[in-house]
Amino acid sequence: MKRVLMLLANGVEPLEMAAFTDVLGWANLLGDQPLELVNAGLRPRIETTFGLSLNPRHLLNELDLNSFDALALPGGFEPAGFYEEALSEPFLATIRHFVEAGKTAASVCVSSVCLGAAGVLQGRNATTYHQEGGKRKNQLVETGAVFVDRPVVVDGRIITSSGPGTATEVAFMLLEQLTSAENAAHVRKKMRFATPDREWYETPQVP
């Protein structure tokens, strides 16, 4: 069985989190091999970006990271306190553990900034949420990443994306890396998710 750790910071965005829970949950039920998504945080109760409260099933320090095959990182908002935990050493050390072990790390929206801060994006293609003059792109580039203005960027085992609307695509790409393209396509069809056209994948955030 493949196991995925979804690491939740206080201030996480619910939609980005739900993409992983639903896509991997459906894959476990209807896909061609079992999957387990385990969620964990640094505190027993989290306030999400838009005021939804939740209780992570585990605290990060309770888990054996070696027992997981991939890392899922939903993003969040600065006003909700996301970066206080998402840029903390426990988060960054977890990211380094997965990348150094050659395992997939899938991030949505601004959580790619965490990958950069962890030091794992040097010389690698990546993206993040970006607006004209946006500071997130600059943060990413300052960590040595090669910024690519596309909705989703895959560089080996590292998946980054540009916003909440990309979250399900990141989850399907994670599923594909863990299992197969055929299995991901099967689950996509069962969930009634359309496949974006080529133009979607090639459209930059800032023209």
GROMACS .gro file of N, CA and C in nm, residues 32-190:
model
  477
   32ASP      N    1  -0.679   0.102  -0.880
   32ASP     CA    2  -0.630  -0.035  -0.896
   32ASP      C    3  -0.533  -0.079  -0.787
   33GLN      N    4  -0.510   0.008  -0.689
   33GLN     CA    5  -0.428  -0.034  -0.575
   33GLN      C    6  -0.462   0.052  -0.453
   34PRO      N    7  -0.444  -0.003  -0.334
   34PRO     CA    8  -0.481   0.072  -0.213
   34PRO      C    9  -0.388   0.189  -0.185
   35LEU      N   10  -0.446   0.296  -0.134
   35LEU     CA   11  -0.372   0.414  -0.096
   35LEU      C   12  -0.420   0.459   0.041
   36GLU      N   13  -0.330   0.516   0.120
   36GLU     CA   14  -0.370   0.574   0.247
   36GLU      C   15  -0.318   0.717   0.256
   37LEU      N   16  -0.409   0.811   0.283
   37LEU     CA   17  -0.370   0.950   0.304
   37LEU      C   18  -0.379   0.977   0.454
   38VAL      N   19  -0.268   1.018   0.512
   38VAL     CA   20  -0.260   1.046   0.655
   38VAL      C   21  -0.239   1.196   0.672
   39ASN      N   22  -0.326   1.261   0.748
   39ASN     CA   23  -0.308   1.405   0.770
   39ASN      C   24  -0.248   1.431   0.907
   40ALA      N   25  -0.162   1.531   0.912
   40ALA     CA   26  -0.093   1.564   1.037
   40ALA      C   27  -0.067   1.714   1.042
   41GLY      N   28  -0.057   1.767   1.163
   41GLY     CA   29  -0.025   1.906   1.184
   41GLY      C   30   0.070   1.922   1.301
   42LEU      N   31   0.100   2.046   1.333
   42LEU     CA   32   0.188   2.075   1.446
   42LEU      C   33   0.110   2.102   1.574
   43ARG      N   34  -0.023   2.111   1.559
   43ARG     CA   35  -0.108   2.138   1.675
   43ARG      C   36  -0.235   2.054   1.663
   44PRO      N   37  -0.303   2.028   1.773
   44PRO     CA   38  -0.420   1.940   1.768
   44PRO      C   39  -0.544   2.004   1.707
   45ARG      N   40  -0.546   2.136   1.692
   45ARG     CA   41  -0.662   2.204   1.633
   45ARG      C   42  -0.612   2.314   1.539
   46ILE      N   43  -0.666   2.316   1.418
   46ILE     CA   44  -0.625   2.411   1.316
   46ILE      C   45  -0.743   2.498   1.276
   47GLU      N   46  -0.714   2.627   1.258
   47GLU     CA   47  -0.811   2.718   1.198
   47GLU      C   48  -0.769   2.738   1.053
   48THR      N   49  -0.858   2.707   0.960
   48THR     CA   50  -0.823   2.720   0.820
   48THR      C   51  -0.837   2.865   0.774
   49THR      N   52  -0.799   2.888   0.649
   49THR     CA   53  -0.803   3.023   0.592
   49THR      C   54  -0.938   3.091   0.611
   50PHE      N   55  -1.045   3.020   0.590
   50PHE     CA   56  -1.177   3.083   0.592
   50PHE      C   57  -1.260   3.043   0.713
   51GLY      N   58  -1.192   3.012   0.824
   51GLY     CA   59  -1.261   2.995   0.951
   51GLY      C   60  -1.314   2.857   0.983
   52LEU      N   61  -1.290   2.761   0.896
   52LEU     CA   62  -1.328   2.624   0.926
   52LEU      C   63  -1.227   2.566   1.025
   53SER      N   64  -1.276   2.507   1.132
   53SER     CA   65  -1.186   2.445   1.230
   53SER      C   66  -1.175   2.296   1.202
   54LEU      N   67  -1.057   2.240   1.222
   54LEU     CA   68  -1.042   2.096   1.204
   54LEU      C   69  -0.935   2.043   1.298
   55ASN      N   70  -0.944   1.915   1.320
   55ASN     CA   71  -0.850   1.846   1.408
   55ASN      C   72  -0.769   1.746   1.326
   56PRO      N   73  -0.642   1.774   1.299
   56PRO     CA   74  -0.560   1.675   1.230
   56PRO      C   75  -0.561   1.542   1.306
   57ARG      N   76  -0.556   1.434   1.231
   57ARG     CA   77  -0.561   1.302   1.295
   57ARG      C   78  -0.435   1.274   1.377
   58HIS      N   79  -0.323   1.329   1.331
   58HIS     CA   80  -0.196   1.304   1.400
   58HIS      C   81  -0.119   1.434   1.420
   59LEU      N   82  -0.034   1.435   1.519
   59LEU     CA   83   0.068   1.538   1.530
   59LEU      C   84   0.191   1.489   1.454
   60LEU      N   85   0.260   1.580   1.387
   60LEU     CA   86   0.372   1.541   1.303
   60LEU      C   87   0.476   1.459   1.378
   61ASN      N   88   0.504   1.498   1.502
   61ASN     CA   89   0.611   1.429   1.576
   61ASN      C   90   0.574   1.288   1.620
   62GLU      N   91   0.450   1.247   1.596
   62GLU     CA   92   0.408   1.110   1.629
   62GLU      C   93   0.439   1.011   1.517
   63LEU      N   94   0.472   1.062   1.400
   63LEU     CA   95   0.478   0.979   1.281
   63LEU      C   96   0.621   0.940   1.242
   64ASP      N   97   0.633   0.822   1.180
   64ASP     CA   98   0.759   0.777   1.122
   64ASP      C   99   0.758   0.814   0.975
   65LEU      N  100   0.835   0.916   0.938
   65LEU     CA  101   0.833   0.965   0.800
   65LEU      C  102   0.879   0.860   0.700
   66ASN      N  103   0.959   0.765   0.746
   66ASN     CA  104   1.007   0.662   0.656
   66ASN      C  105   0.896   0.569   0.607
   67SER      N  106   0.781   0.573   0.674
   67SER     CA  107   0.671   0.483   0.637
   67SER      C  108   0.585   0.541   0.525
   68PHE      N  109   0.620   0.661   0.475
   68PHE     CA  110   0.539   0.726   0.372
   68PHE      C  111   0.611   0.728   0.237
   69ASP      N  112   0.530   0.729   0.131
   69ASP     CA  113   0.583   0.728  -0.006
   69ASP      C  114   0.581   0.865  -0.073
   70ALA      N  115   0.503   0.959  -0.017
   70ALA     CA  116   0.492   1.091  -0.079
   70ALA      C  117   0.443   1.192   0.023
   71LEU      N  118   0.466   1.319  -0.009
   71LEU     CA  119   0.425   1.431   0.076
   71LEU      C  120   0.331   1.521  -0.003
   72ALA      N  121   0.218   1.558   0.059
   72ALA     CA  122   0.122   1.650  -0.001
   72ALA      C  123   0.117   1.777   0.084
   73LEU      N  124   0.132   1.892   0.017
   73LEU     CA  125   0.138   2.020   0.088
   73LEU      C  126   0.034   2.118   0.034
   74PRO      N  127  -0.083   2.128   0.095
   74PRO     CA  128  -0.176   2.234   0.057
   74PRO      C  129  -0.123   2.369   0.104
   75GLY      N  130  -0.160   2.477   0.033
   75GLY     CA  131  -0.116   2.609   0.071
   75GLY      C  132  -0.216   2.680   0.161
   76GLY      N  133  -0.193   2.810   0.183
   76GLY     CA  134  -0.280   2.887   0.270
   76GLY      C  135  -0.253   3.036   0.253
   77PHE      N  136  -0.306   3.115   0.345
   77PHE     CA  137  -0.296   3.261   0.335
   77PHE      C  138  -0.215   3.319   0.450
   78GLU      N  139  -0.137   3.421   0.418
   78GLU     CA  140  -0.058   3.489   0.521
   78GLU      C  141  -0.144   3.549   0.632
   79PRO      N  142  -0.257   3.619   0.602
   79PRO     CA  143  -0.338   3.676   0.711
   79PRO      C  144  -0.393   3.571   0.808
   80ALA      N  145  -0.405   3.447   0.762
   80ALA     CA  146  -0.454   3.340   0.849
   80ALA      C  147  -0.340   3.273   0.925
   81GLY      N  148  -0.217   3.322   0.908
   81GLY     CA  149  -0.103   3.270   0.982
   81GLY      C  150  -0.033   3.152   0.919
   82PHE      N  151  -0.061   3.127   0.791
   82PHE     CA  152  -0.009   3.006   0.726
   82PHE      C  153   0.143   2.992   0.737
   83TYR      N  154   0.215   3.102   0.709
   83TYR     CA  155   0.361   3.090   0.700
   83TYR      C  156   0.428   3.069   0.836
   84GLU      N  157   0.358   3.103   0.944
   84GLU     CA  158   0.418   3.084   1.077
   84GLU      C  159   0.454   2.938   1.100
   85GLU      N  160   0.366   2.849   1.058
   85GLU     CA  161   0.396   2.706   1.072
   85GLU      C  162   0.459   2.648   0.945
   86ALA      N  163   0.412   2.695   0.829
   86ALA     CA  164   0.458   2.635   0.703
   86ALA      C  165   0.605   2.664   0.674
   87LEU      N  166   0.660   2.768   0.736
   87LEU     CA  167   0.803   2.797   0.720
   87LEU      C  168   0.883   2.764   0.846
   88SER      N  169   0.821   2.692   0.938
   88SER     CA  170   0.890   2.652   1.061
   88SER      C  171   0.981   2.533   1.034
   89GLU      N  172   1.078   2.513   1.119
   89GLU     CA  173   1.176   2.406   1.095
   89GLU      C  174   1.115   2.266   1.088
   90PRO      N  175   1.014   2.232   1.172
   90PRO     CA  176   0.954   2.098   1.157
   90PRO      C  177   0.897   2.075   1.016
   91PHE      N  178   0.833   2.178   0.959
   91PHE     CA  179   0.780   2.166   0.823
   91PHE      C  180   0.894   2.150   0.722
   92LEU      N  181   0.994   2.237   0.732
   92LEU     CA  182   1.102   2.236   0.635
   92LEU      C  183   1.184   2.107   0.644
   93ALA      N  184   1.204   2.058   0.764
   93ALA     CA  185   1.279   1.932   0.782
   93ALA      C  186   1.203   1.815   0.720
   94THR      N  187   1.070   1.819   0.730
   94THR     CA  188   0.989   1.712   0.671
   94THR      C  189   1.000   1.715   0.519
   95ILE      N  190   0.995   1.834   0.461
   95ILE     CA  191   1.011   1.848   0.316
   95ILE      C  192   1.146   1.792   0.272
   96ARG      N  193   1.252   1.832   0.342
   96ARG     CA  194   1.387   1.784   0.305
   96ARG      C  195   1.394   1.632   0.314
   97HIS      N  196   1.331   1.574   0.414
   97HIS     CA  197   1.334   1.429   0.432
   97HIS      C  198   1.278   1.358   0.308
   98PHE      N  199   1.163   1.405   0.260
   98PHE     CA  200   1.099   1.339   0.146
   98PHE      C  201   1.180   1.360   0.017
   99VAL      N  202   1.224   1.482  -0.007
   99VAL     CA  203   1.295   1.509  -0.133
   99VAL      C  204   1.430   1.438  -0.135
  100GLU      N  205   1.500   1.440  -0.024
  100GLU     CA  206   1.631   1.373  -0.018
  100GLU      C  207   1.618   1.222  -0.033
  101ALA      N  208   1.501   1.168   0.003
  101ALA     CA  209   1.477   1.025  -0.012
  101ALA      C  210   1.427   0.990  -0.152
  102GLY      N  211   1.413   1.092  -0.240
  102GLY     CA  212   1.367   1.067  -0.376
  102GLY      C  213   1.219   1.040  -0.387
  103LYS      N  214   1.143   1.084  -0.287
  103LYS     CA  215   0.998   1.062  -0.288
  103LYS      C  216   0.926   1.186  -0.343
  104THR      N  217   0.805   1.167  -0.391
  104THR     CA  218   0.729   1.277  -0.448
  104THR      C  219   0.686   1.378  -0.342
  105ALA      N  220   0.704   1.506  -0.373
  105ALA     CA  221   0.652   1.614  -0.290
  105ALA      C  222   0.563   1.699  -0.379
  106ALA      N  223   0.432   1.702  -0.347
  106ALA     CA  224   0.333   1.772  -0.429
  106ALA      C  225   0.280   1.892  -0.352
  107SER      N  226   0.301   2.012  -0.407
  107SER     CA  227   0.258   2.132  -0.337
  107SER      C  228   0.158   2.210  -0.422
  108VAL      N  229   0.068   2.279  -0.354
  108VAL     CA  230  -0.033   2.360  -0.421
  108VAL      C  231  -0.010   2.507  -0.386
  109CYS      N  232  -0.017   2.593  -0.487
  109CYS     CA  233  -0.017   2.737  -0.467
  109CYS      C  234   0.111   2.782  -0.392
  110VAL      N  235   0.094   2.858  -0.284
  110VAL     CA  236   0.211   2.918  -0.218
  110VAL      C  237   0.292   2.819  -0.134
  111SER      N  238   0.246   2.695  -0.121
  111SER     CA  239   0.328   2.601  -0.043
  111SER      C  240   0.459   2.567  -0.115
  112SER      N  241   0.470   2.604  -0.244
  112SER     CA  242   0.600   2.588  -0.311
  112SER      C  243   0.705   2.678  -0.249
  113VAL      N  244   0.662   2.789  -0.188
  113VAL     CA  245   0.754   2.876  -0.116
  113VAL      C  246   0.822   2.799  -0.002
  114CYS      N  247   0.748   2.707   0.057
  114CYS     CA  248   0.803   2.623   0.164
  114CYS      C  249   0.910   2.528   0.108
  115LEU      N  250   0.884   2.472  -0.010
  115LEU     CA  251   0.985   2.387  -0.074
  115LEU      C  252   1.113   2.466  -0.097
  116GLY      N  253   1.096   2.590  -0.145
  116GLY     CA  254   1.213   2.674  -0.168
  116GLY      C  255   1.288   2.702  -0.039
  117ALA      N  256   1.214   2.737   0.065
  117ALA     CA  257   1.277   2.767   0.194
  117ALA      C  258   1.348   2.646   0.252
  118ALA      N  259   1.300   2.527   0.216
  118ALA     CA  260   1.364   2.404   0.263
  118ALA      C  261   1.493   2.375   0.188
  119GLY      N  262   1.516   2.449   0.079
  119GLY     CA  263   1.641   2.434   0.005
  119GLY      C  264   1.640   2.326  -0.101
  120VAL      N  265   1.519   2.280  -0.142
  120VAL     CA  266   1.514   2.166  -0.234
  120VAL      C  267   1.483   2.207  -0.378
  121LEU      N  268   1.471   2.338  -0.405
  121LEU     CA  269   1.436   2.383  -0.540
  121LEU      C  270   1.552   2.445  -0.616
  122GLN      N  271   1.671   2.438  -0.564
  122GLN     CA  272   1.786   2.501  -0.630
  122GLN      C  273   1.808   2.440  -0.768
  123GLY      N  274   1.797   2.529  -0.872
  123GLY     CA  275   1.817   2.484  -1.008
  123GLY      C  276   1.702   2.404  -1.067
  124ARG      N  277   1.590   2.398  -0.996
  124ARG     CA  278   1.477   2.318  -1.042
  124ARG      C  279   1.362   2.408  -1.086
  125ASN      N  280   1.287   2.361  -1.184
  125ASN     CA  281   1.171   2.435  -1.232
  125ASN      C  282   1.058   2.429  -1.129
  126ALA      N  283   0.995   2.542  -1.106
  126ALA     CA  284   0.885   2.548  -1.008
  126ALA      C  285   0.799   2.670  -1.036
  127THR      N  286   0.678   2.668  -0.981
  127THR     CA  287   0.590   2.782  -0.991
  127THR      C  288   0.526   2.808  -0.856
  128THR      N  289   0.452   2.918  -0.847
  128THR     CA  290   0.378   2.952  -0.726
  128THR      C  291   0.271   3.052  -0.764
  129TYR      N  292   0.185   3.088  -0.671
  129TYR     CA  293   0.087   3.192  -0.697
  129TYR      C  294   0.161   3.321  -0.731
  130HIS      N  295   0.119   3.387  -0.840
  130HIS     CA  296   0.197   3.500  -0.890
  130HIS      C  297   0.107   3.606  -0.952
  131GLN      N  298   0.125   3.730  -0.909
  131GLN     CA  299   0.061   3.845  -0.971
  131GLN      C  300   0.168   3.943  -1.014
  132GLU      N  301   0.131   4.042  -1.092
  132GLU     CA  302   0.227   4.143  -1.138
  132GLU      C  303   0.302   4.201  -1.019
  133GLY      N  304   0.435   4.188  -1.021
  133GLY     CA  305   0.515   4.238  -0.910
  133GLY      C  306   0.502   4.157  -0.782
  134GLY      N  307   0.448   4.036  -0.795
  134GLY     CA  308   0.419   3.955  -0.677
  134GLY      C  309   0.542   3.910  -0.600
  135LYS      N  310   0.531   3.911  -0.468
  135LYS     CA  311   0.647   3.876  -0.385
  135LYS      C  312   0.670   3.727  -0.376
  136ARG      N  313   0.565   3.644  -0.402
  136ARG     CA  314   0.586   3.499  -0.390
  136ARG      C  315   0.683   3.448  -0.496
  137LYS      N  316   0.672   3.500  -0.619
  137LYS     CA  317   0.767   3.463  -0.724
  137LYS      C  318   0.908   3.499  -0.680
  138ASN      N  319   0.924   3.620  -0.626
  138ASN     CA  320   1.057   3.664  -0.583
  138ASN      C  321   1.112   3.575  -0.472
  139GLN      N  322   1.023   3.539  -0.379
  139GLN     CA  323   1.067   3.448  -0.271
  139GLN      C  324   1.117   3.317  -0.329
  140LEU      N  325   1.047   3.267  -0.430
  140LEU     CA  326   1.084   3.139  -0.491
  140LEU      C  327   1.220   3.151  -0.561
  141VAL      N  328   1.235   3.256  -0.640
  141VAL     CA  329   1.359   3.276  -0.716
  141VAL      C  330   1.478   3.295  -0.622
  142GLU      N  331   1.456   3.362  -0.511
  142GLU     CA  332   1.564   3.386  -0.414
  142GLU      C  333   1.618   3.256  -0.354
  143THR      N  334   1.539   3.149  -0.359
  143THR     CA  335   1.584   3.020  -0.306
  143THR      C  336   1.656   2.936  -0.412
  144GLY      N  337   1.673   2.994  -0.531
  144GLY     CA  338   1.745   2.923  -0.636
  144GLY      C  339   1.658   2.851  -0.735
  145ALA      N  340   1.526   2.863  -0.722
  145ALA     CA  341   1.435   2.797  -0.815
  145ALA      C  342   1.433   2.869  -0.949
  146VAL      N  343   1.401   2.796  -1.054
  146VAL     CA  344   1.379   2.852  -1.187
  146VAL      C  345   1.228   2.870  -1.202
  147PHE      N  346   1.181   2.994  -1.196
  147PHE     CA  347   1.037   3.020  -1.199
  147PHE      C  348   0.981   2.997  -1.339
  148VAL      N  349   0.876   2.917  -1.346
  148VAL     CA  350   0.805   2.890  -1.472
  148VAL      C  351   0.660   2.931  -1.452
  149ASP      N  352   0.612   3.028  -1.530
  149ASP     CA  353   0.476   3.078  -1.511
  149ASP      C  354   0.375   2.991  -1.585
  150ARG      N  355   0.346   2.877  -1.525
  150ARG     CA  356   0.246   2.784  -1.577
  150ARG      C  357   0.160   2.737  -1.461
  151PRO      N  358   0.038   2.686  -1.488
  151PRO     CA  359  -0.050   2.644  -1.379
  151PRO      C  360   0.010   2.534  -1.292
  152VAL      N  361   0.073   2.435  -1.356
  152VAL     CA  362   0.135   2.324  -1.283
  152VAL      C  363   0.271   2.296  -1.345
  153VAL      N  364   0.371   2.279  -1.261
  153VAL     CA  365   0.507   2.250  -1.309
  153VAL      C  366   0.556   2.123  -1.239
  154VAL      N  367   0.603   2.029  -1.318
  154VAL     CA  368   0.656   1.904  -1.264
  154VAL      C  369   0.805   1.896  -1.298
  155ASP      N  370   0.888   1.885  -1.198
  155ASP     CA  371   1.031   1.867  -1.217
  155ASP      C  372   1.071   1.741  -1.141
  156GLY      N  373   1.076   1.631  -1.212
  156GLY     CA  374   1.105   1.503  -1.147
  156GLY      C  375   0.997   1.467  -1.048
  157ARG      N  376   1.037   1.453  -0.923
  157ARG     CA  377   0.943   1.414  -0.818
  157ARG      C  378   0.884   1.534  -0.744
  158ILE      N  379   0.909   1.655  -0.794
  158ILE     CA  380   0.856   1.774  -0.728
  158ILE      C  381   0.747   1.836  -0.815
  159ILE      N  382   0.629   1.852  -0.757
  159ILE     CA  383   0.515   1.911  -0.826
  159ILE      C  384   0.480   2.042  -0.756
  160THR      N  385   0.470   2.151  -0.834
  160THR     CA  386   0.430   2.281  -0.779
  160THR      C  387   0.318   2.336  -0.865
  161SER      N  388   0.241   2.430  -0.808
  161SER     CA  389   0.129   2.486  -0.885
  161SER      C  390   0.103   2.630  -0.846
  162SER      N  391   0.006   2.692  -0.917
  162SER     CA  392  -0.008   2.836  -0.911
  162SER      C  393  -0.132   2.887  -0.837
  163GLY      N  394  -0.217   2.800  -0.785
  163GLY     CA  395  -0.335   2.852  -0.716
  163GLY      C  396  -0.432   2.742  -0.680
  164PRO      N  397  -0.536   2.774  -0.604
  164PRO     CA  398  -0.631   2.672  -0.559
  164PRO      C  399  -0.701   2.599  -0.673
  165GLY      N  400  -0.719   2.670  -0.789
  165GLY     CA  401  -0.785   2.606  -0.902
  165GLY      C  402  -0.703   2.495  -0.966
  166THR      N  403  -0.578   2.482  -0.926
  166THR     CA  404  -0.490   2.376  -0.979
  166THR      C  405  -0.483   2.255  -0.885
  167ALA      N  406  -0.547   2.263  -0.771
  167ALA     CA  407  -0.526   2.164  -0.665
  167ALA      C  408  -0.561   2.022  -0.709
  168THR      N  409  -0.674   2.005  -0.779
  168THR     CA  410  -0.709   1.869  -0.820
  168THR      C  411  -0.611   1.815  -0.922
  169GLU      N  412  -0.559   1.904  -1.011
  169GLU     CA  413  -0.460   1.857  -1.108
  169GLU      C  414  -0.333   1.811  -1.038
  170VAL      N  415  -0.292   1.883  -0.935
  170VAL     CA  416  -0.176   1.840  -0.856
  170VAL      C  417  -0.203   1.703  -0.794
  171ALA      N  418  -0.323   1.686  -0.740
  171ALA     CA  419  -0.357   1.558  -0.676
  171ALA      C  420  -0.357   1.443  -0.777
  172PHE      N  421  -0.408   1.469  -0.898
  172PHE     CA  422  -0.406   1.364  -1.001
  172PHE      C  423  -0.263   1.334  -1.046
  173MET      N  424  -0.179   1.434  -1.053
  173MET     CA  425  -0.038   1.410  -1.090
  173MET      C  426   0.034   1.331  -0.981
  174LEU      N  427   0.002   1.362  -0.856
  174LEU     CA  428   0.057   1.284  -0.745
  174LEU      C  429   0.012   1.139  -0.756
  175LEU      N  430  -0.118   1.119  -0.784
  175LEU     CA  431  -0.171   0.984  -0.799
  175LEU      C  432  -0.102   0.911  -0.913
  176GLU      N  433  -0.077   0.982  -1.022
  176GLU     CA  434  -0.010   0.921  -1.137
  176GLU      C  435   0.132   0.877  -1.100
  177GLN      N  436   0.203   0.962  -1.026
  177GLN     CA  437   0.340   0.925  -0.986
  177GLN      C  438   0.341   0.807  -0.890
  178LEU      N  439   0.240   0.797  -0.805
  178LEU     CA  440   0.235   0.688  -0.708
  178LEU      C  441   0.189   0.556  -0.770
  179THR      N  442   0.104   0.566  -0.874
  179THR     CA  443   0.047   0.444  -0.933
  179THR      C  444   0.078   0.440  -1.082
  180SER      N  445  -0.012   0.495  -1.164
  180SER     CA  446   0.009   0.496  -1.309
  180SER      C  447  -0.081   0.599  -1.372
  181ALA      N  448  -0.047   0.637  -1.496
  181ALA     CA  449  -0.131   0.730  -1.570
  181ALA      C  450  -0.269   0.670  -1.594
  182GLU      N  451  -0.273   0.540  -1.619
  182GLU     CA  452  -0.400   0.473  -1.645
  182GLU      C  453  -0.490   0.478  -1.522
  183ASN      N  454  -0.434   0.456  -1.405
  183ASN     CA  455  -0.513   0.459  -1.283
  183ASN      C  456  -0.564   0.599  -1.254
  184ALA      N  457  -0.478   0.700  -1.273
  184ALA     CA  458  -0.519   0.839  -1.251
  184ALA      C  459  -0.632   0.877  -1.346
  185ALA      N  460  -0.622   0.834  -1.472
  185ALA     CA  461  -0.727   0.865  -1.570
  185ALA      C  462  -0.858   0.795  -1.533
  186HIS      N  463  -0.848   0.675  -1.482
  186HIS     CA  464  -0.967   0.600  -1.440
  186HIS      C  465  -1.038   0.672  -1.324
  187VAL      N  466  -0.963   0.715  -1.225
  187VAL     CA  467  -1.021   0.784  -1.110
  187VAL      C  468  -1.080   0.918  -1.153
  188ARG      N  469  -1.007   0.990  -1.240
  188ARG     CA  470  -1.058   1.117  -1.293
  188ARG      C  471  -1.196   1.098  -1.358
  189LYS      N  472  -1.208   0.994  -1.438
  189LYS     CA  473  -1.334   0.967  -1.508
  189LYS      C  474  -1.445   0.935  -1.409
  190LYS      N  475  -1.415   0.854  -1.308
  190LYS     CA  476  -1.515   0.818  -1.208
  190LYS      C  477  -1.561   0.939  -1.128
   0.00000   0.00000   0.00000
